PDB file of C-alpha atoms in Angstrom:
ATOM      1  CA  MET M   1     -15.141 -85.472 -23.662  1.00  0.00           C
ATOM      2  CA  ALA M   2     -15.517 -82.554 -21.202  1.00  0.00           C
ATOM      3  CA  TYR M   3     -19.247 -81.881 -21.724  1.00  0.00           C
ATOM      4  CA  ILE M   4     -20.095 -85.387 -20.784  1.00  0.00           C
ATOM      5  CA  GLU M   5     -18.447 -84.890 -17.300  1.00  0.00           C
ATOM      6  CA  HIS M   6     -20.438 -81.570 -16.907  1.00  0.00           C
ATOM      7  CA  PHE M   7     -23.714 -82.781 -18.032  1.00  0.00           C
ATOM      8  CA  SER M   8     -25.338 -85.360 -15.786  1.00  0.00           C
ATOM      9  CA  VAL M   9     -28.386 -87.070 -17.283  1.00  0.00           C
ATOM     10  CA  LYS M  10     -29.346 -88.332 -13.660  1.00  0.00           C
ATOM     11  CA  THR M  11     -29.078 -85.072 -12.137  1.00  0.00           C
ATOM     12  CA  PHE M  12     -31.131 -83.493 -14.850  1.00  0.00           C
ATOM     13  CA  LYS M  13     -33.671 -86.197 -14.669  1.00  0.00           C
ATOM     14  CA  GLN M  14     -33.830 -85.750 -10.729  1.00  0.00           C
ATOM     15  CA  GLN M  15     -34.318 -81.947 -11.224  1.00  0.00           C
ATOM     16  CA  LEU M  16     -37.207 -82.566 -13.552  1.00  0.00           C
ATOM     17  CA  SER M  17     -38.895 -84.943 -11.275  1.00  0.00           C
ATOM     18  CA  GLU M  18     -38.292 -82.943  -8.171  1.00  0.00           C
ATOM     19  CA  ARG M  19     -40.097 -80.034  -9.983  1.00  0.00           C
ATOM     20  CA  LYS M  20     -42.668 -82.348 -11.298  1.00  0.00           C
ATOM     21  CA  ILE M  21     -41.995 -81.295 -14.841  1.00  0.00           C
ATOM     22  CA  SER M  22     -44.066 -83.327 -17.008  1.00  0.00           C
ATOM     23  CA  LEU M  23     -43.122 -81.836 -20.361  1.00  0.00           C
ATOM     24  CA  ALA M  24     -40.175 -79.513 -21.453  1.00  0.00           C
ATOM     25  CA  PHE M  25     -39.269 -78.668 -24.927  1.00  0.00           C
ATOM     26  CA  GLN M  26     -36.472 -76.477 -26.107  1.00  0.00           C
ATOM     27  CA  GLY M  27     -35.837 -75.672 -29.776  1.00  0.00           C
ATOM     28  CA  ILE M  28     -37.605 -74.652 -32.901  1.00  0.00           C
ATOM     29  CA  PHE M  29     -41.430 -74.425 -32.358  1.00  0.00           C
ATOM     30  CA  SER M  30     -42.522 -75.812 -35.774  1.00  0.00           C
ATOM     31  CA  GLN M  31     -45.954 -77.040 -36.631  1.00  0.00           C
ATOM     32  CA  ASP M  32     -45.064 -80.648 -36.176  1.00  0.00           C
ATOM     33  CA  VAL M  33     -43.747 -80.027 -32.694  1.00  0.00           C
ATOM     34  CA  LEU M  34     -46.974 -78.228 -31.694  1.00  0.00           C
ATOM     35  CA  ALA M  35     -48.973 -81.162 -32.907  1.00  0.00           C
ATOM     36  CA  LEU M  36     -46.829 -83.631 -30.894  1.00  0.00           C
ATOM     37  CA  ILE M  37     -46.918 -81.428 -27.768  1.00  0.00           C
ATOM     38  CA  GLY M  38     -50.786 -81.299 -28.272  1.00  0.00           C
ATOM     39  CA  LYS M  39     -51.082 -85.010 -28.518  1.00  0.00           C
ATOM     40  CA  SER M  40     -48.909 -85.718 -25.459  1.00  0.00           C
ATOM     41  CA  LEU M  41     -50.952 -83.207 -23.393  1.00  0.00           C
ATOM     42  CA  ARG M  42     -54.445 -83.668 -24.314  1.00  0.00           C
ATOM     43  CA  ASN M  43     -55.196 -86.632 -22.206  1.00  0.00           C
ATOM     44  CA  THR M  44     -52.899 -85.920 -19.227  1.00  0.00           C
ATOM     45  CA  PRO M  45     -55.085 -84.404 -16.627  1.00  0.00           C
ATOM     46  CA  GLU M  46     -58.308 -86.223 -15.680  1.00  0.00           C
ATOM     47  CA  SER M  47     -60.586 -83.385 -16.604  1.00  0.00           C
ATOM     48  CA  ARG M  48     -60.991 -82.944 -20.402  1.00  0.00           C
ATOM     49  CA  VAL M  49     -61.748 -79.367 -19.888  1.00  0.00           C
ATOM     50  CA  ILE M  50     -58.615 -78.770 -17.864  1.00  0.00           C
ATOM     51  CA  ALA M  51     -56.554 -80.772 -20.341  1.00  0.00           C
ATOM     52  CA  LYS M  52     -57.905 -78.551 -23.132  1.00  0.00           C
ATOM     53  CA  ARG M  53     -57.114 -75.282 -21.189  1.00  0.00           C
ATOM     54  CA  LEU M  54     -53.483 -76.490 -20.586  1.00  0.00           C
ATOM     55  CA  PHE M  55     -53.297 -77.354 -24.192  1.00  0.00           C
ATOM     56  CA  ALA M  56     -54.745 -74.074 -25.378  1.00  0.00           C
ATOM     57  CA  ILE M  57     -52.228 -72.015 -23.203  1.00  0.00           C
ATOM     58  CA  VAL M  58     -49.208 -74.098 -24.444  1.00  0.00           C
ATOM     59  CA  ILE M  59     -50.379 -73.565 -27.979  1.00  0.00           C
ATOM     60  CA  GLU M  60     -50.643 -69.804 -27.595  1.00  0.00           C
ATOM     61  CA  MET M  61     -47.263 -69.730 -25.921  1.00  0.00           C
ATOM     62  CA  ALA M  62     -45.655 -71.933 -28.502  1.00  0.00           C
ATOM     63  CA  GLN M  63     -47.076 -69.782 -31.246  1.00  0.00           C
ATOM     64  CA  ASN M  64     -45.691 -66.627 -29.766  1.00  0.00           C
ATOM     65  CA  ILE M  65     -42.327 -68.326 -29.824  1.00  0.00           C
ATOM     66  CA  HIS M  66     -42.810 -69.464 -33.361  1.00  0.00           C
ATOM     67  CA  HIS M  67     -43.701 -65.947 -34.651  1.00  0.00           C
ATOM     68  CA  TYR M  68     -42.065 -63.522 -32.321  1.00  0.00           C
ATOM     69  CA  SER M  69     -39.019 -64.970 -30.674  1.00  0.00           C
ATOM     70  CA  ALA M  70     -35.953 -62.719 -31.426  1.00  0.00           C
ATOM     71  CA  GLU M  71     -33.809 -65.983 -31.892  1.00  0.00           C
ATOM     72  CA  LYS M  72     -34.796 -67.815 -35.181  1.00  0.00           C
ATOM     73  CA  GLN M  73     -33.613 -70.860 -37.046  1.00  0.00           C
ATOM     74  CA  TYR M  74     -34.325 -71.816 -40.467  1.00  0.00           C
ATOM     75  CA  SER M  75     -36.598 -75.086 -40.801  1.00  0.00           C
ATOM     76  CA  GLU M  76     -35.991 -76.960 -44.145  1.00  0.00           C
ATOM     77  CA  LYS M  77     -39.494 -78.307 -43.872  1.00  0.00           C
ATOM     78  CA  ASP M  78     -41.404 -75.282 -43.329  1.00  0.00           C
ATOM     79  CA  GLY M  79     -39.295 -73.407 -45.613  1.00  0.00           C
ATOM     80  CA  ARG M  80     -38.891 -70.326 -43.371  1.00  0.00           C
ATOM     81  CA  ASP M  81     -37.232 -69.104 -40.292  1.00  0.00           C
ATOM     82  CA  ILE M  82     -38.952 -70.209 -36.927  1.00  0.00           C
ATOM     83  CA  GLY M  83     -38.685 -68.848 -33.542  1.00  0.00           C
ATOM     84  CA  VAL M  84     -36.697 -70.873 -30.864  1.00  0.00           C
ATOM     85  CA  GLY M  85     -37.664 -71.034 -27.191  1.00  0.00           C
ATOM     86  CA  ILE M  86     -38.692 -73.217 -24.298  1.00  0.00           C
ATOM     87  CA  VAL M  87     -41.956 -74.354 -22.999  1.00  0.00           C
ATOM     88  CA  ALA M  88     -42.289 -76.475 -19.795  1.00  0.00           C
ATOM     89  CA  ILE M  89     -45.186 -77.775 -17.732  1.00  0.00           C
ATOM     90  CA  ALA M  90     -44.597 -78.339 -13.894  1.00  0.00           C
ATOM     91  CA  GLU M  91     -47.056 -78.935 -11.194  1.00  0.00           C
ATOM     92  CA  ASP M  92     -47.710 -78.198  -7.509  1.00  0.00           C
ATOM     93  CA  GLU M  93     -50.449 -79.593  -5.310  1.00  0.00           C
ATOM     94  CA  ASP M  94     -53.180 -77.456  -6.656  1.00  0.00           C
ATOM     95  CA  HIS M  95     -51.908 -76.055  -9.949  1.00  0.00           C
ATOM     96  CA  TYR M  96     -50.254 -76.814 -13.404  1.00  0.00           C
ATOM     97  CA  ILE M  97     -47.631 -74.169 -14.087  1.00  0.00           C
ATOM     98  CA  ILE M  98     -46.939 -73.411 -17.797  1.00  0.00           C
ATOM     99  CA  THR M  99     -43.880 -71.498 -18.457  1.00  0.00           C
ATOM    100  CA  SER M 100     -42.338 -70.170 -21.726  1.00  0.00           C
ATOM    101  CA  GLY M 101     -39.022 -68.563 -22.393  1.00  0.00           C
ATOM    102  CA  ASN M 102     -37.643 -66.837 -25.445  1.00  0.00           C
ATOM    103  CA  CYS M 103     -35.710 -63.887 -26.707  1.00  0.00           C
ATOM    104  CA  ILE M 104     -37.259 -60.600 -27.380  1.00  0.00           C
ATOM    105  CA  ILE M 105     -35.897 -57.266 -28.641  1.00  0.00           C
ATOM    106  CA  LYS M 106     -35.342 -54.913 -25.720  1.00  0.00           C
ATOM    107  CA  THR M 107     -37.637 -52.225 -27.018  1.00  0.00           C
ATOM    108  CA  GLU M 108     -40.584 -54.606 -27.010  1.00  0.00           C
ATOM    109  CA  VAL M 109     -40.474 -55.323 -23.417  1.00  0.00           C
ATOM    110  CA  PRO M 110     -42.159 -52.143 -22.033  1.00  0.00           C
ATOM    111  CA  PRO M 111     -45.224 -52.528 -24.236  1.00  0.00           C
ATOM    112  CA  LEU M 112     -45.572 -56.380 -23.311  1.00  0.00           C
ATOM    113  CA  ILE M 113     -45.355 -55.480 -19.539  1.00  0.00           C
ATOM    114  CA  GLU M 114     -47.834 -52.728 -19.973  1.00  0.00           C
ATOM    115  CA  ARG M 115     -50.373 -55.002 -21.817  1.00  0.00           C
ATOM    116  CA  ALA M 116     -49.907 -57.767 -19.414  1.00  0.00           C
ATOM    117  CA  ASN M 117     -50.451 -55.469 -16.436  1.00  0.00           C
ATOM    118  CA  TYR M 118     -53.575 -54.140 -17.998  1.00  0.00           C
ATOM    119  CA  ILE M 119     -55.068 -57.640 -18.696  1.00  0.00           C
ATOM    120  CA  ASN M 120     -54.226 -58.826 -15.233  1.00  0.00           C
ATOM    121  CA  GLY M 121     -56.203 -55.923 -13.984  1.00  0.00           C
ATOM    122  CA  LEU M 122     -59.491 -56.923 -15.589  1.00  0.00           C
ATOM    123  CA  ASP M 123     -62.215 -59.048 -14.055  1.00  0.00           C
ATOM    124  CA  ALA M 124     -63.827 -61.844 -15.925  1.00  0.00           C
ATOM    125  CA  ASP M 125     -66.563 -59.716 -17.604  1.00  0.00           C
ATOM    126  CA  GLU M 126     -63.977 -57.001 -18.627  1.00  0.00           C
ATOM    127  CA  LEU M 127     -61.670 -59.679 -20.032  1.00  0.00           C
ATOM    128  CA  LYS M 128     -64.458 -61.125 -22.111  1.00  0.00           C
ATOM    129  CA  LYS M 129     -65.435 -57.774 -23.343  1.00  0.00           C
ATOM    130  CA  PHE M 130     -61.759 -56.927 -24.220  1.00  0.00           C
ATOM    131  CA  TYR M 131     -61.295 -60.251 -25.954  1.00  0.00           C
ATOM    132  CA  ARG M 132     -64.282 -59.571 -28.177  1.00  0.00           C
ATOM    133  CA  GLU M 133     -63.354 -55.946 -28.916  1.00  0.00           C
ATOM    134  CA  GLN M 134     -59.780 -57.014 -30.044  1.00  0.00           C
ATOM    135  CA  ARG M 135     -61.014 -59.913 -31.968  1.00  0.00           C
ATOM    136  CA  LYS M 136     -63.081 -57.465 -34.071  1.00  0.00           C
ATOM    137  CA  MET M 137     -60.214 -55.183 -34.840  1.00  0.00           C
ATOM    138  CA  PRO M 138     -58.450 -55.742 -38.008  1.00  0.00           C
ATOM    139  CA  GLN M 139     -55.369 -58.024 -38.204  1.00  0.00           C
ATOM    140  CA  ARG M 140     -52.159 -56.087 -37.462  1.00  0.00           C
ATOM    141  CA  GLU M 141     -50.032 -55.400 -40.458  1.00  0.00           C
ATOM    142  CA  GLY M 142     -47.207 -57.980 -40.750  1.00  0.00           C
ATOM    143  CA  LYS M 143     -48.294 -59.753 -37.480  1.00  0.00           C
ATOM    144  CA  PRO M 144     -49.537 -63.317 -38.052  1.00  0.00           C
ATOM    145  CA  GLY M 145     -50.876 -63.500 -34.448  1.00  0.00           C
ATOM    146  CA  ALA M 146     -54.404 -62.587 -33.269  1.00  0.00           C
ATOM    147  CA  ASN M 147     -53.226 -60.313 -30.416  1.00  0.00           C
ATOM    148  CA  LEU M 148     -55.440 -62.290 -28.106  1.00  0.00           C
ATOM    149  CA  GLY M 149     -53.016 -64.712 -26.609  1.00  0.00           C
ATOM    150  CA  PHE M 150     -52.481 -63.019 -23.248  1.00  0.00           C
ATOM    151  CA  ILE M 151     -56.279 -62.430 -22.799  1.00  0.00           C
ATOM    152  CA  ASP M 152     -56.944 -66.007 -23.656  1.00  0.00           C
ATOM    153  CA  MET M 153     -54.329 -67.396 -21.174  1.00  0.00           C
ATOM    154  CA  VAL M 154     -55.766 -65.302 -18.316  1.00  0.00           C
ATOM    155  CA  ARG M 155     -59.441 -66.275 -19.138  1.00  0.00           C
ATOM    156  CA  LYS M 156     -58.514 -70.001 -19.529  1.00  0.00           C
ATOM    157  CA  SER M 157     -56.374 -70.212 -16.362  1.00  0.00           C
ATOM    158  CA  GLY M 158     -58.425 -67.970 -14.235  1.00  0.00           C
ATOM    159  CA  ASN M 159     -55.189 -66.366 -12.969  1.00  0.00           C
ATOM    160  CA  PRO M 160     -52.915 -63.542 -13.798  1.00  0.00           C
ATOM    161  CA  ILE M 161     -49.963 -64.107 -16.140  1.00  0.00           C
ATOM    162  CA  GLU M 162     -46.503 -63.490 -14.618  1.00  0.00           C
ATOM    163  CA  ILE M 163     -43.852 -62.036 -16.425  1.00  0.00           C
ATOM    164  CA  ASN M 164     -39.986 -61.874 -15.882  1.00  0.00           C
ATOM    165  CA  ILE M 165     -37.418 -60.428 -17.899  1.00  0.00           C
ATOM    166  CA  LYS M 166     -33.626 -61.366 -17.758  1.00  0.00           C
ATOM    167  CA  ASP M 167     -30.982 -59.856 -19.605  1.00  0.00           C
ATOM    168  CA  TYR M 168     -29.654 -61.784 -22.620  1.00  0.00           C
ATOM    169  CA  ASP M 169     -27.381 -59.620 -24.641  1.00  0.00           C
ATOM    170  CA  GLU M 170     -26.961 -56.008 -25.635  1.00  0.00           C
ATOM    171  CA  THR M 171     -30.017 -55.797 -27.820  1.00  0.00           C
ATOM    172  CA  ARG M 172     -32.163 -58.745 -26.390  1.00  0.00           C
ATOM    173  CA  SER M 173     -33.890 -59.773 -23.203  1.00  0.00           C
ATOM    174  CA  PHE M 174     -35.093 -63.112 -22.246  1.00  0.00           C
ATOM    175  CA  PHE M 175     -38.860 -63.047 -21.662  1.00  0.00           C
ATOM    176  CA  ILE M 176     -40.266 -65.727 -19.246  1.00  0.00           C
ATOM    177  CA  LEU M 177     -44.045 -66.059 -19.063  1.00  0.00           C
ATOM    178  CA  SER M 178     -45.775 -68.143 -16.624  1.00  0.00           C
ATOM    179  CA  VAL M 179     -49.423 -69.072 -16.072  1.00  0.00           C
ATOM    180  CA  LYS M 180     -50.989 -71.264 -13.352  1.00  0.00           C
ATOM    181  CA  VAL M 181     -53.983 -73.290 -14.133  1.00  0.00           C
ATOM    182  CA  ASN M 182     -56.043 -74.715 -11.126  1.00  0.00           C
ATOM    183  CA  LYS M 183     -56.269 -78.363 -11.105  1.00  0.00           C
ATOM    184  CA  GLU M 184     -59.949 -78.109  -9.790  1.00  0.00           C
ATOM    185  CA  LEU M 185     -62.495 -76.643 -12.175  1.00  0.00           C
TER     186      LEU M 185
ATOM    187  CA  MET D   1     -70.282 -74.215 -58.480  1.00  0.00           C
ATOM    188  CA  GLU D   2     -67.712 -76.808 -57.152  1.00  0.00           C
ATOM    189  CA  ASN D   3     -67.937 -77.863 -53.654  1.00  0.00           C
ATOM    190  CA  PHE D   4     -65.101 -77.150 -51.216  1.00  0.00           C
ATOM    191  CA  HIS D   5     -63.562 -79.790 -49.072  1.00  0.00           C
ATOM    192  CA  ILE D   6     -60.344 -80.116 -47.084  1.00  0.00           C
ATOM    193  CA  ASP D   7     -59.560 -83.371 -45.173  1.00  0.00           C
ATOM    194  CA  GLY D   8     -58.805 -82.450 -41.508  1.00  0.00           C
ATOM    195  CA  SER D   9     -55.403 -83.281 -39.929  1.00  0.00           C
ATOM    196  CA  THR D  10     -53.931 -82.730 -36.484  1.00  0.00           C
ATOM    197  CA  TYR D  11     -53.950 -78.959 -36.708  1.00  0.00           C
ATOM    198  CA  ILE D  12     -56.411 -78.216 -39.495  1.00  0.00           C
ATOM    199  CA  PRO D  13     -60.106 -78.786 -39.389  1.00  0.00           C
ATOM    200  CA  ARG D  14     -62.039 -80.895 -41.870  1.00  0.00           C
ATOM    201  CA  ILE D  15     -64.009 -78.472 -44.061  1.00  0.00           C
ATOM    202  CA  ASP D  16     -66.848 -79.598 -46.157  1.00  0.00           C
ATOM    203  CA  PHE D  17     -68.755 -76.682 -47.993  1.00  0.00           C
ATOM    204  CA  ASN D  18     -71.508 -78.032 -50.094  1.00  0.00           C
ATOM    205  CA  ALA D  19     -72.717 -75.505 -52.728  1.00  0.00           C
ATOM    206  CA  GLN D  20     -75.792 -77.531 -53.683  1.00  0.00           C
ATOM    207  CA  THR D  21     -77.220 -78.234 -50.212  1.00  0.00           C
ATOM    208  CA  GLY D  22     -75.896 -74.993 -48.548  1.00  0.00           C
ATOM    209  CA  VAL D  23     -74.506 -76.888 -45.719  1.00  0.00           C
ATOM    210  CA  LEU D  24     -71.148 -75.664 -44.533  1.00  0.00           C
ATOM    211  CA  GLU D  25     -69.252 -77.761 -42.050  1.00  0.00           C
ATOM    212  CA  LEU D  26     -66.264 -77.245 -40.106  1.00  0.00           C
ATOM    213  CA  GLU D  27     -65.011 -79.902 -37.564  1.00  0.00           C
ATOM    214  CA  GLY D  28     -61.979 -80.870 -35.647  1.00  0.00           C
ATOM    215  CA  GLU D  29     -59.108 -78.826 -34.517  1.00  0.00           C
ATOM    216  CA  SER D  30     -57.798 -75.505 -35.848  1.00  0.00           C
ATOM    217  CA  TYR D  31     -54.306 -74.206 -34.935  1.00  0.00           C
ATOM    218  CA  HIS D  32     -52.452 -73.730 -38.057  1.00  0.00           C
ATOM    219  CA  GLU D  33     -49.407 -71.254 -37.685  1.00  0.00           C
ATOM    220  CA  TYR D  34     -50.624 -69.104 -40.480  1.00  0.00           C
ATOM    221  CA  THR D  35     -54.370 -69.002 -40.345  1.00  0.00           C
ATOM    222  CA  THR D  36     -54.501 -66.088 -42.928  1.00  0.00           C
ATOM    223  CA  GLU D  37     -52.796 -68.362 -45.276  1.00  0.00           C
ATOM    224  CA  PHE D  38     -54.853 -71.345 -44.453  1.00  0.00           C
ATOM    225  CA  PHE D  39     -58.236 -69.734 -44.642  1.00  0.00           C
ATOM    226  CA  GLY D  40     -57.580 -67.648 -47.644  1.00  0.00           C
ATOM    227  CA  PRO D  41     -58.935 -70.243 -50.139  1.00  0.00           C
ATOM    228  CA  ILE D  42     -61.947 -70.666 -47.675  1.00  0.00           C
ATOM    229  CA  PHE D  43     -62.718 -67.024 -47.853  1.00  0.00           C
ATOM    230  CA  SER D  44     -62.383 -66.970 -51.600  1.00  0.00           C
ATOM    231  CA  TRP D  45     -64.823 -69.855 -52.163  1.00  0.00           C
ATOM    232  CA  LEU D  46     -67.292 -68.305 -49.617  1.00  0.00           C
ATOM    233  CA  GLU D  47     -67.021 -64.728 -51.570  1.00  0.00           C
ATOM    234  CA  ASP D  48     -68.089 -66.541 -54.813  1.00  0.00           C
ATOM    235  CA  TYR D  49     -70.581 -68.636 -53.180  1.00  0.00           C
ATOM    236  CA  LEU D  50     -72.276 -65.606 -51.593  1.00  0.00           C
ATOM    237  CA  GLU D  51     -72.408 -63.777 -54.896  1.00  0.00           C
ATOM    238  CA  GLU D  52     -75.889 -64.900 -55.686  1.00  0.00           C
ATOM    239  CA  ALA D  53     -78.684 -63.583 -53.405  1.00  0.00           C
ATOM    240  CA  GLY D  54     -81.380 -65.439 -51.195  1.00  0.00           C
ATOM    241  CA  LYS D  55     -79.627 -68.821 -50.423  1.00  0.00           C
ATOM    242  CA  THR D  56     -80.473 -70.906 -47.446  1.00  0.00           C
ATOM    243  CA  ILE D  57     -77.267 -71.596 -45.497  1.00  0.00           C
ATOM    244  CA  THR D  58     -76.536 -73.774 -42.489  1.00  0.00           C
ATOM    245  CA  LEU D  59     -73.177 -73.564 -40.878  1.00  0.00           C
ATOM    246  CA  ASN D  60     -72.357 -76.581 -38.819  1.00  0.00           C
ATOM    247  CA  PHE D  61     -69.576 -75.712 -36.541  1.00  0.00           C
ATOM    248  CA  LYS D  62     -68.227 -78.795 -34.560  1.00  0.00           C
ATOM    249  CA  MET D  63     -64.729 -77.756 -33.265  1.00  0.00           C
ATOM    250  CA  SER D  64     -63.090 -79.384 -30.490  1.00  0.00           C
ATOM    251  CA  TYR D  65     -60.317 -76.825 -30.126  1.00  0.00           C
ATOM    252  CA  PHE D  66     -59.170 -73.734 -31.973  1.00  0.00           C
ATOM    253  CA  ASN D  67     -56.579 -71.279 -31.319  1.00  0.00           C
ATOM    254  CA  THR D  68     -56.988 -67.465 -30.880  1.00  0.00           C
ATOM    255  CA  SER D  69     -55.878 -66.846 -34.451  1.00  0.00           C
ATOM    256  CA  SER D  70     -58.512 -69.289 -35.843  1.00  0.00           C
ATOM    257  CA  SER D  71     -61.015 -67.534 -33.613  1.00  0.00           C
ATOM    258  CA  ARG D  72     -60.435 -64.397 -35.674  1.00  0.00           C
ATOM    259  CA  ARG D  73     -60.922 -66.286 -38.823  1.00  0.00           C
ATOM    260  CA  PHE D  74     -64.082 -67.778 -37.660  1.00  0.00           C
ATOM    261  CA  LEU D  75     -65.593 -64.306 -36.671  1.00  0.00           C
ATOM    262  CA  GLU D  76     -64.707 -63.186 -40.125  1.00  0.00           C
ATOM    263  CA  ILE D  77     -66.642 -66.259 -41.664  1.00  0.00           C
ATOM    264  CA  LEU D  78     -69.589 -65.339 -39.444  1.00  0.00           C
ATOM    265  CA  THR D  79     -69.499 -61.688 -40.345  1.00  0.00           C
ATOM    266  CA  MET D  80     -69.546 -62.691 -44.056  1.00  0.00           C
ATOM    267  CA  LEU D  81     -72.614 -64.705 -43.402  1.00  0.00           C
ATOM    268  CA  GLU D  82     -74.369 -62.017 -41.318  1.00  0.00           C
ATOM    269  CA  ASP D  83     -73.674 -59.630 -44.158  1.00  0.00           C
ATOM    270  CA  TYR D  84     -75.172 -61.919 -46.609  1.00  0.00           C
ATOM    271  CA  GLN D  85     -78.181 -62.342 -44.502  1.00  0.00           C
ATOM    272  CA  ASN D  86     -78.699 -58.565 -44.030  1.00  0.00           C
ATOM    273  CA  ASP D  87     -77.874 -57.427 -47.596  1.00  0.00           C
ATOM    274  CA  LYS D  88     -78.594 -60.209 -49.871  1.00  0.00           C
ATOM    275  CA  GLY D  89     -81.712 -61.791 -48.420  1.00  0.00           C
ATOM    276  CA  GLY D  90     -79.921 -64.839 -47.215  1.00  0.00           C
ATOM    277  CA  ASN D  91     -81.343 -67.195 -44.709  1.00  0.00           C
ATOM    278  CA  VAL D  92     -78.472 -68.368 -42.466  1.00  0.00           C
ATOM    279  CA  THR D  93     -78.598 -70.672 -39.399  1.00  0.00           C
ATOM    280  CA  VAL D  94     -75.438 -71.529 -37.331  1.00  0.00           C
ATOM    281  CA  ASN D  95     -75.290 -74.776 -35.473  1.00  0.00           C
ATOM    282  CA  TRP D  96     -72.608 -74.523 -32.747  1.00  0.00           C
ATOM    283  CA  TYR D  97     -71.908 -77.994 -31.465  1.00  0.00           C
ATOM    284  CA  TYR D  98     -69.892 -78.558 -28.233  1.00  0.00           C
ATOM    285  CA  GLU D  99     -68.882 -81.518 -26.391  1.00  0.00           C
ATOM    286  CA  GLU D 100     -71.166 -81.786 -23.416  1.00  0.00           C
ATOM    287  CA  ASN D 101     -69.488 -80.359 -20.319  1.00  0.00           C
ATOM    288  CA  ASP D 102     -67.052 -78.370 -22.450  1.00  0.00           C
ATOM    289  CA  VAL D 103     -68.020 -75.083 -20.817  1.00  0.00           C
ATOM    290  CA  ASP D 104     -65.393 -73.080 -22.683  1.00  0.00           C
ATOM    291  CA  MET D 105     -66.590 -74.160 -26.050  1.00  0.00           C
ATOM    292  CA  LEU D 106     -70.077 -73.434 -25.079  1.00  0.00           C
ATOM    293  CA  GLU D 107     -69.008 -69.844 -23.881  1.00  0.00           C
ATOM    294  CA  SER D 108     -67.223 -69.434 -27.274  1.00  0.00           C
ATOM    295  CA  GLY D 109     -70.517 -70.113 -29.155  1.00  0.00           C
ATOM    296  CA  GLU D 110     -72.316 -67.794 -26.820  1.00  0.00           C
ATOM    297  CA  GLU D 111     -69.787 -64.955 -27.592  1.00  0.00           C
ATOM    298  CA  TYR D 112     -69.901 -65.307 -31.206  1.00  0.00           C
ATOM    299  CA  SER D 113     -73.796 -65.449 -31.008  1.00  0.00           C
ATOM    300  CA  ASP D 114     -73.540 -62.108 -29.345  1.00  0.00           C
ATOM    301  CA  ASP D 115     -71.038 -60.777 -31.786  1.00  0.00           C
ATOM    302  CA  VAL D 116     -73.269 -61.448 -34.923  1.00  0.00           C
ATOM    303  CA  GLU D 117     -77.027 -61.253 -35.711  1.00  0.00           C
ATOM    304  CA  LEU D 118     -77.594 -64.787 -36.796  1.00  0.00           C
ATOM    305  CA  PRO D 119     -79.825 -67.538 -35.472  1.00  0.00           C
ATOM    306  CA  PHE D 120     -77.494 -69.586 -33.319  1.00  0.00           C
ATOM    307  CA  ASN D 121     -78.330 -73.138 -31.879  1.00  0.00           C
ATOM    308  CA  LEU D 122     -76.055 -74.175 -29.202  1.00  0.00           C
ATOM    309  CA  LEU D 123     -76.032 -77.910 -29.429  1.00  0.00           C
ATOM    310  CA  PRO D 124     -74.317 -80.322 -26.968  1.00  0.00           C
ATOM    311  CA  TYR D 125     -73.048 -83.742 -28.298  1.00  0.00           C
TER     312      TYR D 125
END
């Protein structure tokens, strides 16, 4: 079969290990998947606080995909459509790098970039203030998320979030979000 | 009034609200995908419980992790208790437990204690 010739598990494994990718998940981000990722992550780094920060960021990214990915699949178990996407954790000498990727509707791109830029421009005190302001706001109609994910990612990581947008098809873009977490507290 | 209890699991906290003693406990992790759905019955129970004025209530909060969506729900619970204390002569204390060295959970407790006017004890364990 042709696809076996084109897909080499060995090359794939090599690529993962060269980039020090310790975790990668592609597919439906159901509740069970989240719990499993959580379990595998929690005790990875030596510092419990850093492990929890990685976990927190992965959960926020995964839940963004779950709720807002423009590509969805029906989950029998959950009884609803659930977002599809990718989350991966890689590392370099000083950081863990958490990246997510999912489709979003093209018109949603500018407001997301604007929000990310705004949040990236705040210092620690301003972030704290903004987080608390937003948390007090009423839940947004029809949006299950708390609208706090980006702020939390920047606060927990101590670094700006990075956004990359790639074309996907006529109506959708592929939205890539990366956050670096310092290995030292 | 009936007590309210939920056994915790991987992504939902153990919840134990005792109507007789006024001790309300939340413990574990909270990252349910749909926190408005999950916390719905909890808010209904609290609304009923806070009907009657003048109760003494202790909220023991011992979470090791919660997502941003849960953090909204917790603020709503605290705000309900704050209103109860202010409007209905309630006597509310919040015990915020955090794992020793968990600077993030300590900071969360500090932020909630700034957001609501309730006596807050920050307690390392």
